[in-house]
């Protein structure tokens, strides 16, 4: 069985991206990120290898994100966008880096406008998962995955257009 | 916009994710901290409620016993098993939820909704019927068990008719405020879970 350390070593970028996609405030992100770690840590003993480890990780992390609902005073007092830069230990500089950073923020901001289940599906798609794998993680049919994904992509595209993404 | 753009933006965020990675000891510390998940919040609230209720009622029972007011001391002792019953609801709820988060997303959310619905049904039954009935029965048993004690007799004489009107009124108030409390505490979480499940199952 995989140990917690090797799982975190391999999957922390996934947890980070799930955290960013399901929150729009740094304080909420921290809480959700921590929550996903807690759930994986607590559930690890029950991992039976019936599913692939990556599938299992996505299930636990997404189930945690989907049922995460932060409504503390701390969140309410903060601006919706907050300051995400504190997450960077080394600040990027230069036009290209700034543009990349702006694109990332715009993408997360657009994803945050989707419904929770839509965020989960688009996230899995962007992670490079195939329809059957997305269907397996989400527990929906493969054909429905295709239908939903098409609809979500269109929705995301129109949100990005509204936000002024130039290449939209 | 082309799909390639989205994927490349998504991939470019890996650097940021890397910079967020803490040391393993930090991560392990975080993993052992308390959970902020909705369901865990409900579980913690239910647990704290059971403990606080039992402690308060136990303390009141002792206080009334020391004051020699048997009617309320017996009542309080009677009501403790009612609180223990509520703790059983909570414990079963935890046990059933334990491994739900490892299932497929739709199955998992469906199980959350089902378990939460069952739990809420039990909590409502307990709060709306068992608890008010427990209070009334406890008061009656307390009053009848020691009618010769002076303090008890005085209370019965003083409240007399008031008891007949007051008890149903108290029962109604318990029912009414519990209903508001349950709706405030669990309602929005349950509604959010149900909406999520509906979204997931749409088009299936």
GROMACS .gro file of C-alpha atoms in nm:
model
  372
    1UNK     CA    1   0.000   0.000   0.000
    2UNK     CA    2   0.119   0.349  -0.082
    3UNK     CA    3   0.226   0.560   0.212
    4UNK     CA    4   0.106   0.910   0.280
    5UNK     CA    5   0.442   1.067   0.194
    6UNK     CA    6   0.469   0.920  -0.155
    7UNK     CA    7   0.106   1.010  -0.227
    8UNK     CA    8   0.158   1.371  -0.126
    9UNK     CA    9   0.486   1.388  -0.319
   10UNK     CA   10   0.308   1.278  -0.633
   11UNK     CA   11  -0.034   1.439  -0.600
   12UNK     CA   12   0.011   1.776  -0.431
   13UNK     CA   13  -0.016   1.967  -0.763
   14UNK     CA   14  -0.351   1.795  -0.819
   15UNK     CA   15  -0.469   1.889  -0.470
   16UNK     CA   16  -0.352   2.243  -0.528
   17UNK     CA   17  -0.547   2.272  -0.853
   18UNK     CA   18  -0.860   2.120  -0.703
   19UNK     CA   19  -0.827   2.362  -0.412
   20UNK     CA   20  -0.796   2.661  -0.646
   21UNK     CA   21  -1.087   2.547  -0.860
   22UNK     CA   22  -1.326   2.513  -0.566
   23UNK     CA   23  -1.241   2.828  -0.371
   24UNK     CA   24  -1.205   3.193  -0.456
   25UNK     CA   25  -1.035   3.318  -0.141
   26UNK     CA   26  -0.688   3.226  -0.016
   27UNK     CA   27  -0.818   3.156   0.335
   28UNK     CA   28  -1.077   2.914   0.196
   29UNK     CA   29  -0.814   2.755  -0.024
   30UNK     CA   30  -0.594   2.685   0.279
   31UNK     CA   31  -0.886   2.526   0.460
   32UNK     CA   32  -0.987   2.309   0.167
   33UNK     CA   33  -0.629   2.205   0.093
   34UNK     CA   34  -0.591   2.102   0.454
   35UNK     CA   35  -0.926   1.925   0.446
   36UNK     CA   36  -0.823   1.715   0.146
   37UNK     CA   37  -0.502   1.617   0.324
   38UNK     CA   38  -0.701   1.520   0.634
   39UNK     CA   39  -0.943   1.306   0.435
   40UNK     CA   40  -0.668   1.129   0.239
   41UNK     CA   41  -0.470   1.069   0.556
   42UNK     CA   42  -0.775   0.929   0.739
   43UNK     CA   43  -0.900   0.721   0.448
   44UNK     CA   44  -0.566   0.572   0.341
   45UNK     CA   45  -0.604   0.262   0.558
   46UNK     CA   46  -0.924   0.177   0.371
   47UNK     CA   47  -0.768   0.196   0.025
   48UNK     CA   48  -0.828  -0.151  -0.118
   49UNK     CA   49  -0.653  -0.122  -0.456
   50UNK     CA   50  -0.988  -0.198  -0.625
   51UNK     CA   51  -0.949   0.133  -0.805
   52UNK     CA   52  -0.627   0.286  -0.937
   53UNK     CA   53  -0.456   0.503  -0.677
   54UNK     CA   54  -0.497   0.812  -0.893
   55UNK     CA   55  -0.870   0.743  -0.931
   56UNK     CA   56  -0.900   0.695  -0.555
   57UNK     CA   57  -0.715   1.021  -0.486
   58UNK     CA   58  -0.938   1.215  -0.726
   59UNK     CA   59  -1.250   1.063  -0.568
   60UNK     CA   60  -1.151   1.148  -0.211
   61UNK     CA   61  -1.026   1.495  -0.306
   62UNK     CA   62  -1.329   1.582  -0.521
   63UNK     CA   63  -1.578   1.445  -0.269
   64UNK     CA   64  -1.409   1.662  -0.009
   65UNK     CA   65  -1.412   1.968  -0.235
   66UNK     CA   66  -1.775   1.915  -0.337
   67UNK     CA   67  -1.892   1.896   0.024
   68UNK     CA   68  -1.669   2.180   0.141
   69UNK     CA   69  -1.870   2.484   0.235
   70UNK     CA   70  -1.686   2.757   0.413
   71UNK     CA   71  -1.892   3.047   0.542
   72UNK     CA   72  -1.686   3.189   0.821
   73UNK     CA   73  -1.655   3.557   0.912
   74UNK     CA   74  -1.293   3.529   0.801
   75UNK     CA   75  -1.409   3.446   0.446
   76UNK     CA   76  -1.684   3.704   0.437
   77UNK     CA   77  -1.454   3.987   0.535
   78UNK     CA   78  -1.207   3.912   0.262
   79UNK     CA   79  -1.236   4.031  -0.096
   80UNK     CA   80  -1.349   3.756  -0.335
   81UNK     CA   81  -1.027   3.758  -0.530
   82UNK     CA   82  -0.799   3.803  -0.230
   83UNK     CA   83  -0.425   3.796  -0.271
   84UNK     CA   84  -0.306   3.468  -0.416
   85UNK     CA   85   0.051   3.586  -0.468
   86UNK     CA   86   0.148   3.497  -0.115
   87UNK     CA   87   0.139   3.137  -0.232
   88UNK     CA   88   0.444   3.201  -0.449
   89UNK     CA   89   0.768   3.161  -0.266
   90UNK     CA   90   0.959   3.311  -0.557
   91UNK     CA   91   0.797   3.601  -0.733
   92UNK     CA   92   0.800   3.581  -1.111
   93UNK     CA   93   0.895   3.889  -1.301
   94UNK     CA   94   0.886   3.983  -1.666
   95UNK     CA   95   0.604   4.033  -1.911
   96UNK     CA   96   0.572   3.670  -2.013
   97UNK     CA   97   0.549   3.552  -1.655
   98UNK     CA   98   0.296   3.822  -1.573
   99UNK     CA   99   0.085   3.730  -1.872
  100UNK     CA  100   0.097   3.363  -1.775
  101UNK     CA  101  -0.002   3.454  -1.422
  102UNK     CA  102  -0.293   3.666  -1.547
  103UNK     CA  103  -0.414   3.380  -1.769
  104UNK     CA  104  -0.400   3.135  -1.481
  105UNK     CA  105  -0.596   3.368  -1.256
  106UNK     CA  106  -0.853   3.430  -1.529
  107UNK     CA  107  -0.897   3.057  -1.586
  108UNK     CA  108  -0.947   2.986  -1.215
  109UNK     CA  109  -1.181   3.280  -1.186
  110UNK     CA  110  -1.386   3.145  -1.481
  111UNK     CA  111  -1.388   2.791  -1.338
  112UNK     CA  112  -1.509   2.934  -1.007
  113UNK     CA  113  -1.821   3.064  -1.181
  114UNK     CA  114  -1.921   2.713  -1.286
  115UNK     CA  115  -2.141   2.488  -1.073
  116UNK     CA  116  -1.953   2.256  -0.841
  117UNK     CA  117  -2.014   1.940  -1.044
  118UNK     CA  118  -1.912   2.126  -1.361
  119UNK     CA  119  -1.587   2.232  -1.197
  120UNK     CA  120  -1.510   1.871  -1.108
  121UNK     CA  121  -1.568   1.750  -1.465
  122UNK     CA  122  -1.372   2.027  -1.640
  123UNK     CA  123  -1.089   1.988  -1.392
  124UNK     CA  124  -1.060   1.616  -1.470
  125UNK     CA  125  -1.067   1.697  -1.841
  126UNK     CA  126  -0.792   1.958  -1.803
  127UNK     CA  127  -0.593   1.704  -1.605
  128UNK     CA  128  -0.593   1.493  -1.920
  129UNK     CA  129  -0.840   1.226  -1.807
  130UNK     CA  130  -1.029   1.037  -2.077
  131UNK     CA  131  -1.409   1.020  -2.085
  132UNK     CA  132  -1.423   0.670  -1.936
  133UNK     CA  133  -1.191   0.769  -1.653
  134UNK     CA  134  -1.391   1.086  -1.580
  135UNK     CA  135  -1.708   0.874  -1.587
  136UNK     CA  136  -1.552   0.627  -1.343
  137UNK     CA  137  -1.444   0.896  -1.098
  138UNK     CA  138  -1.773   1.085  -1.120
  139UNK     CA  139  -2.000   0.780  -1.129
  140UNK     CA  140  -2.186   0.889  -1.444
  141UNK     CA  141  -2.209   0.722  -1.785
  142UNK     CA  142  -1.941   0.781  -2.047
  143UNK     CA  143  -2.193   0.924  -2.294
  144UNK     CA  144  -2.326   1.162  -2.032
  145UNK     CA  145  -1.969   1.267  -1.957
  146UNK     CA  146  -1.930   1.368  -2.321
  147UNK     CA  147  -2.255   1.564  -2.321
  148UNK     CA  148  -2.178   1.740  -1.996
  149UNK     CA  149  -1.821   1.818  -2.096
  150UNK     CA  150  -1.928   1.976  -2.422
  151UNK     CA  151  -2.180   2.195  -2.239
  152UNK     CA  152  -1.929   2.291  -1.970
  153UNK     CA  153  -1.662   2.383  -2.225
  154UNK     CA  154  -1.908   2.613  -2.403
  155UNK     CA  155  -2.008   2.771  -2.076
  156UNK     CA  156  -1.645   2.820  -1.974
  157UNK     CA  157  -1.567   2.971  -2.312
  158UNK     CA  158  -1.847   3.228  -2.280
  159UNK     CA  159  -1.737   3.317  -1.926
  160UNK     CA  160  -1.382   3.370  -2.050
  161UNK     CA  161  -1.509   3.584  -2.337
  162UNK     CA  162  -1.711   3.795  -2.096
  163UNK     CA  163  -1.400   3.837  -1.884
  164UNK     CA  164  -1.219   3.970  -2.190
  165UNK     CA  165  -0.985   3.684  -2.264
  166UNK     CA  166  -0.834   3.797  -2.596
  167UNK     CA  167  -0.805   3.463  -2.769
  168UNK     CA  168  -1.155   3.356  -2.675
  169UNK     CA  169  -1.074   2.981  -2.758
  170UNK     CA  170  -0.895   2.666  -2.853
  171UNK     CA  171  -0.870   2.373  -2.615
  172UNK     CA  172  -0.492   2.386  -2.647
  173UNK     CA  173  -0.489   2.728  -2.481
  174UNK     CA  174  -0.685   2.604  -2.182
  175UNK     CA  175  -0.466   2.301  -2.136
  176UNK     CA  176  -0.144   2.497  -2.165
  177UNK     CA  177  -0.265   2.754  -1.910
  178UNK     CA  178  -0.367   2.471  -1.681
  179UNK     CA  179  -0.029   2.303  -1.715
  180UNK     CA  180   0.159   2.627  -1.661
  181UNK     CA  181   0.013   2.646  -1.312
  182UNK     CA  182   0.229   2.353  -1.205
  183UNK     CA  183   0.507   2.594  -1.101
  184UNK     CA  184   0.275   2.769  -0.864
  185UNK     CA  185   0.156   2.439  -0.726
  186UNK     CA  186   0.519   2.340  -0.670
  187UNK     CA  187   0.586   2.656  -0.474
  188UNK     CA  188   0.290   2.579  -0.250
  189UNK     CA  189   0.423   2.242  -0.145
  190UNK     CA  190   0.512   2.238   0.222
  191UNK     CA  191   0.751   2.005   0.395
  192UNK     CA  192   0.614   1.662   0.470
  193UNK     CA  193   0.613   1.730   0.843
  194UNK     CA  194   0.395   2.039   0.784
  195UNK     CA  195   0.162   1.837   0.564
  196UNK     CA  196   0.136   1.561   0.825
  197UNK     CA  197   0.061   1.820   1.092
  198UNK     CA  198  -0.211   1.969   0.873
  199UNK     CA  199  -0.355   1.624   0.809
  200UNK     CA  200  -0.400   1.567   1.180
  201UNK     CA  201  -0.586   1.890   1.244
  202UNK     CA  202  -0.959   1.922   1.275
  203UNK     CA  203  -1.181   1.889   0.975
  204UNK     CA  204  -1.387   2.175   0.825
  205UNK     CA  205  -1.598   1.955   0.600
  206UNK     CA  206  -1.976   2.021   0.619
  207UNK     CA  207  -2.046   1.667   0.730
  208UNK     CA  208  -1.774   1.673   0.990
  209UNK     CA  209  -1.910   2.004   1.116
  210UNK     CA  210  -2.251   1.844   1.155
  211UNK     CA  211  -2.093   1.546   1.333
  212UNK     CA  212  -1.899   1.770   1.570
  213UNK     CA  213  -2.203   1.986   1.641
  214UNK     CA  214  -2.414   1.680   1.720
  215UNK     CA  215  -2.143   1.543   1.948
  216UNK     CA  216  -2.096   1.873   2.133
  217UNK     CA  217  -2.474   1.913   2.167
  218UNK     CA  218  -2.510   1.568   2.325
  219UNK     CA  219  -2.227   1.625   2.572
  220UNK     CA  220  -2.336   1.976   2.673
  221UNK     CA  221  -2.699   1.872   2.715
  222UNK     CA  222  -2.604   1.574   2.933
  223UNK     CA  223  -2.366   1.779   3.146
  224UNK     CA  224  -2.619   2.061   3.199
  225UNK     CA  225  -2.901   1.826   3.287
  226UNK     CA  226  -2.674   1.620   3.513
  227UNK     CA  227  -2.556   1.935   3.693
  228UNK     CA  228  -2.916   2.056   3.736
  229UNK     CA  229  -3.018   1.718   3.875
  230UNK     CA  230  -2.743   1.738   4.137
  231UNK     CA  231  -2.830   2.101   4.215
  232UNK     CA  232  -3.199   2.023   4.266
  233UNK     CA  233  -3.114   1.715   4.472
  234UNK     CA  234  -2.893   1.926   4.699
  235UNK     CA  235  -3.172   2.184   4.732
  236UNK     CA  236  -3.411   1.903   4.815
  237UNK     CA  237  -3.638   1.992   4.522
  238UNK     CA  238  -3.720   1.635   4.428
  239UNK     CA  239  -3.966   1.714   4.158
  240UNK     CA  240  -3.699   1.863   3.933
  241UNK     CA  241  -3.418   1.631   4.046
  242UNK     CA  242  -3.621   1.325   3.937
  243UNK     CA  243  -3.718   1.505   3.619
  244UNK     CA  244  -3.357   1.576   3.532
  245UNK     CA  245  -3.247   1.218   3.599
  246UNK     CA  246  -3.532   1.099   3.379
  247UNK     CA  247  -3.427   1.324   3.093
  248UNK     CA  248  -3.063   1.205   3.080
  249UNK     CA  249  -3.147   0.880   2.893
  250UNK     CA  250  -3.324   1.095   2.635
  251UNK     CA  251  -2.997   1.277   2.567
  252UNK     CA  252  -2.807   0.950   2.558
  253UNK     CA  253  -3.051   0.842   2.287
  254UNK     CA  254  -2.961   1.149   2.082
  255UNK     CA  255  -2.592   1.058   2.114
  256UNK     CA  256  -2.669   0.717   1.962
  257UNK     CA  257  -2.813   0.889   1.652
  258UNK     CA  258  -2.492   1.084   1.618
  259UNK     CA  259  -2.266   0.780   1.667
  260UNK     CA  260  -2.448   0.574   1.405
  261UNK     CA  261  -2.433   0.864   1.165
  262UNK     CA  262  -2.053   0.884   1.201
  263UNK     CA  263  -2.011   0.509   1.153
  264UNK     CA  264  -2.213   0.509   0.833
  265UNK     CA  265  -2.036   0.810   0.685
  266UNK     CA  266  -1.687   0.686   0.755
  267UNK     CA  267  -1.588   0.543   0.416
  268UNK     CA  268  -1.841   0.723   0.194
  269UNK     CA  269  -1.586   0.971   0.058
  270UNK     CA  270  -1.394   0.697  -0.123
  271UNK     CA  271  -1.677   0.600  -0.353
  272UNK     CA  272  -1.752   0.737  -0.698
  273UNK     CA  273  -1.858   1.102  -0.670
  274UNK     CA  274  -2.227   1.049  -0.754
  275UNK     CA  275  -2.253   0.744  -0.525
  276UNK     CA  276  -2.077   0.932  -0.250
  277UNK     CA  277  -2.296   1.243  -0.270
  278UNK     CA  278  -2.602   1.020  -0.295
  279UNK     CA  279  -2.495   0.838   0.022
  280UNK     CA  280  -2.432   1.169   0.200
  281UNK     CA  281  -2.781   1.288   0.107
  282UNK     CA  282  -2.945   0.960   0.213
  283UNK     CA  283  -2.756   0.936   0.543
  284UNK     CA  284  -2.811   1.301   0.624
  285UNK     CA  285  -3.182   1.268   0.542
  286UNK     CA  286  -3.216   0.968   0.775
  287UNK     CA  287  -3.017   1.141   1.044
  288UNK     CA  288  -3.230   1.456   1.018
  289UNK     CA  289  -3.548   1.248   1.032
  290UNK     CA  290  -3.431   1.092   1.358
  291UNK     CA  291  -3.314   1.427   1.498
  292UNK     CA  292  -3.651   1.584   1.413
  293UNK     CA  293  -3.846   1.295   1.569
  294UNK     CA  294  -3.629   1.321   1.877
  295UNK     CA  295  -3.654   1.700   1.906
  296UNK     CA  296  -4.019   1.742   1.809
  297UNK     CA  297  -4.172   1.448   1.995
  298UNK     CA  298  -3.936   1.258   2.228
  299UNK     CA  299  -3.788   1.566   2.393
  300UNK     CA  300  -4.113   1.757   2.474
  301UNK     CA  301  -4.279   1.432   2.580
  302UNK     CA  302  -3.974   1.352   2.791
  303UNK     CA  303  -3.998   1.687   2.967
  304UNK     CA  304  -4.368   1.649   3.043
  305UNK     CA  305  -4.337   1.286   3.156
  306UNK     CA  306  -4.030   1.371   3.363
  307UNK     CA  307  -4.213   1.655   3.537
  308UNK     CA  308  -4.514   1.435   3.604
  309UNK     CA  309  -4.303   1.150   3.744
  310UNK     CA  310  -4.107   1.397   3.954
  311UNK     CA  311  -4.422   1.554   4.095
  312UNK     CA  312  -4.591   1.221   4.170
  313UNK     CA  313  -4.288   1.045   4.313
  314UNK     CA  314  -4.255   1.269   4.619
  315UNK     CA  315  -4.577   1.460   4.676
  316UNK     CA  316  -4.518   1.471   5.052
  317UNK     CA  317  -4.205   1.677   5.035
  318UNK     CA  318  -4.295   2.032   5.136
  319UNK     CA  319  -4.113   2.205   4.856
  320UNK     CA  320  -4.271   1.978   4.594
  321UNK     CA  321  -4.620   2.031   4.735
  322UNK     CA  322  -4.569   2.406   4.738
  323UNK     CA  323  -4.461   2.406   4.376
  324UNK     CA  324  -4.761   2.197   4.271
  325UNK     CA  325  -4.999   2.418   4.467
  326UNK     CA  326  -4.852   2.736   4.333
  327UNK     CA  327  -4.841   2.642   3.969
  328UNK     CA  328  -5.163   2.435   3.983
  329UNK     CA  329  -5.369   2.547   3.687
  330UNK     CA  330  -5.068   2.716   3.539
  331UNK     CA  331  -4.910   2.374   3.496
  332UNK     CA  332  -5.199   2.259   3.278
  333UNK     CA  333  -5.159   2.557   3.051
  334UNK     CA  334  -4.785   2.598   3.091
  335UNK     CA  335  -4.677   2.246   3.002
  336UNK     CA  336  -4.836   2.239   2.655
  337UNK     CA  337  -4.703   2.590   2.600
  338UNK     CA  338  -4.352   2.481   2.697
  339UNK     CA  339  -4.385   2.173   2.475
  340UNK     CA  340  -4.493   2.395   2.186
  341UNK     CA  341  -4.204   2.633   2.243
  342UNK     CA  342  -3.955   2.346   2.251
  343UNK     CA  343  -4.099   2.213   1.926
  344UNK     CA  344  -4.103   2.556   1.759
  345UNK     CA  345  -3.751   2.665   1.853
  346UNK     CA  346  -3.604   2.323   1.780
  347UNK     CA  347  -3.760   2.336   1.436
  348UNK     CA  348  -3.597   2.675   1.369
  349UNK     CA  349  -3.267   2.556   1.515
  350UNK     CA  350  -3.253   2.239   1.304
  351UNK     CA  351  -3.342   2.433   0.990
  352UNK     CA  352  -3.069   2.687   1.063
  353UNK     CA  353  -2.808   2.430   1.158
  354UNK     CA  354  -2.859   2.155   0.901
  355UNK     CA  355  -3.107   2.287   0.646
  356UNK     CA  356  -2.875   2.476   0.412
  357UNK     CA  357  -2.611   2.201   0.418
  358UNK     CA  358  -2.867   1.938   0.332
  359UNK     CA  359  -3.016   2.156   0.059
  360UNK     CA  360  -2.670   2.216  -0.091
  361UNK     CA  361  -2.599   1.842  -0.098
  362UNK     CA  362  -2.935   1.767  -0.260
  363UNK     CA  363  -2.881   2.033  -0.527
  364UNK     CA  364  -2.538   1.891  -0.601
  365UNK     CA  365  -2.680   1.542  -0.642
  366UNK     CA  366  -2.954   1.671  -0.875
  367UNK     CA  367  -2.691   1.843  -1.089
  368UNK     CA  368  -2.483   1.527  -1.107
  369UNK     CA  369  -2.777   1.305  -1.199
  370UNK     CA  370  -2.922   1.541  -1.460
  371UNK     CA  371  -2.917   1.392  -1.813
  372UNK     CA  372  -2.836   1.041  -1.685
   0.00000   0.00000   0.00000
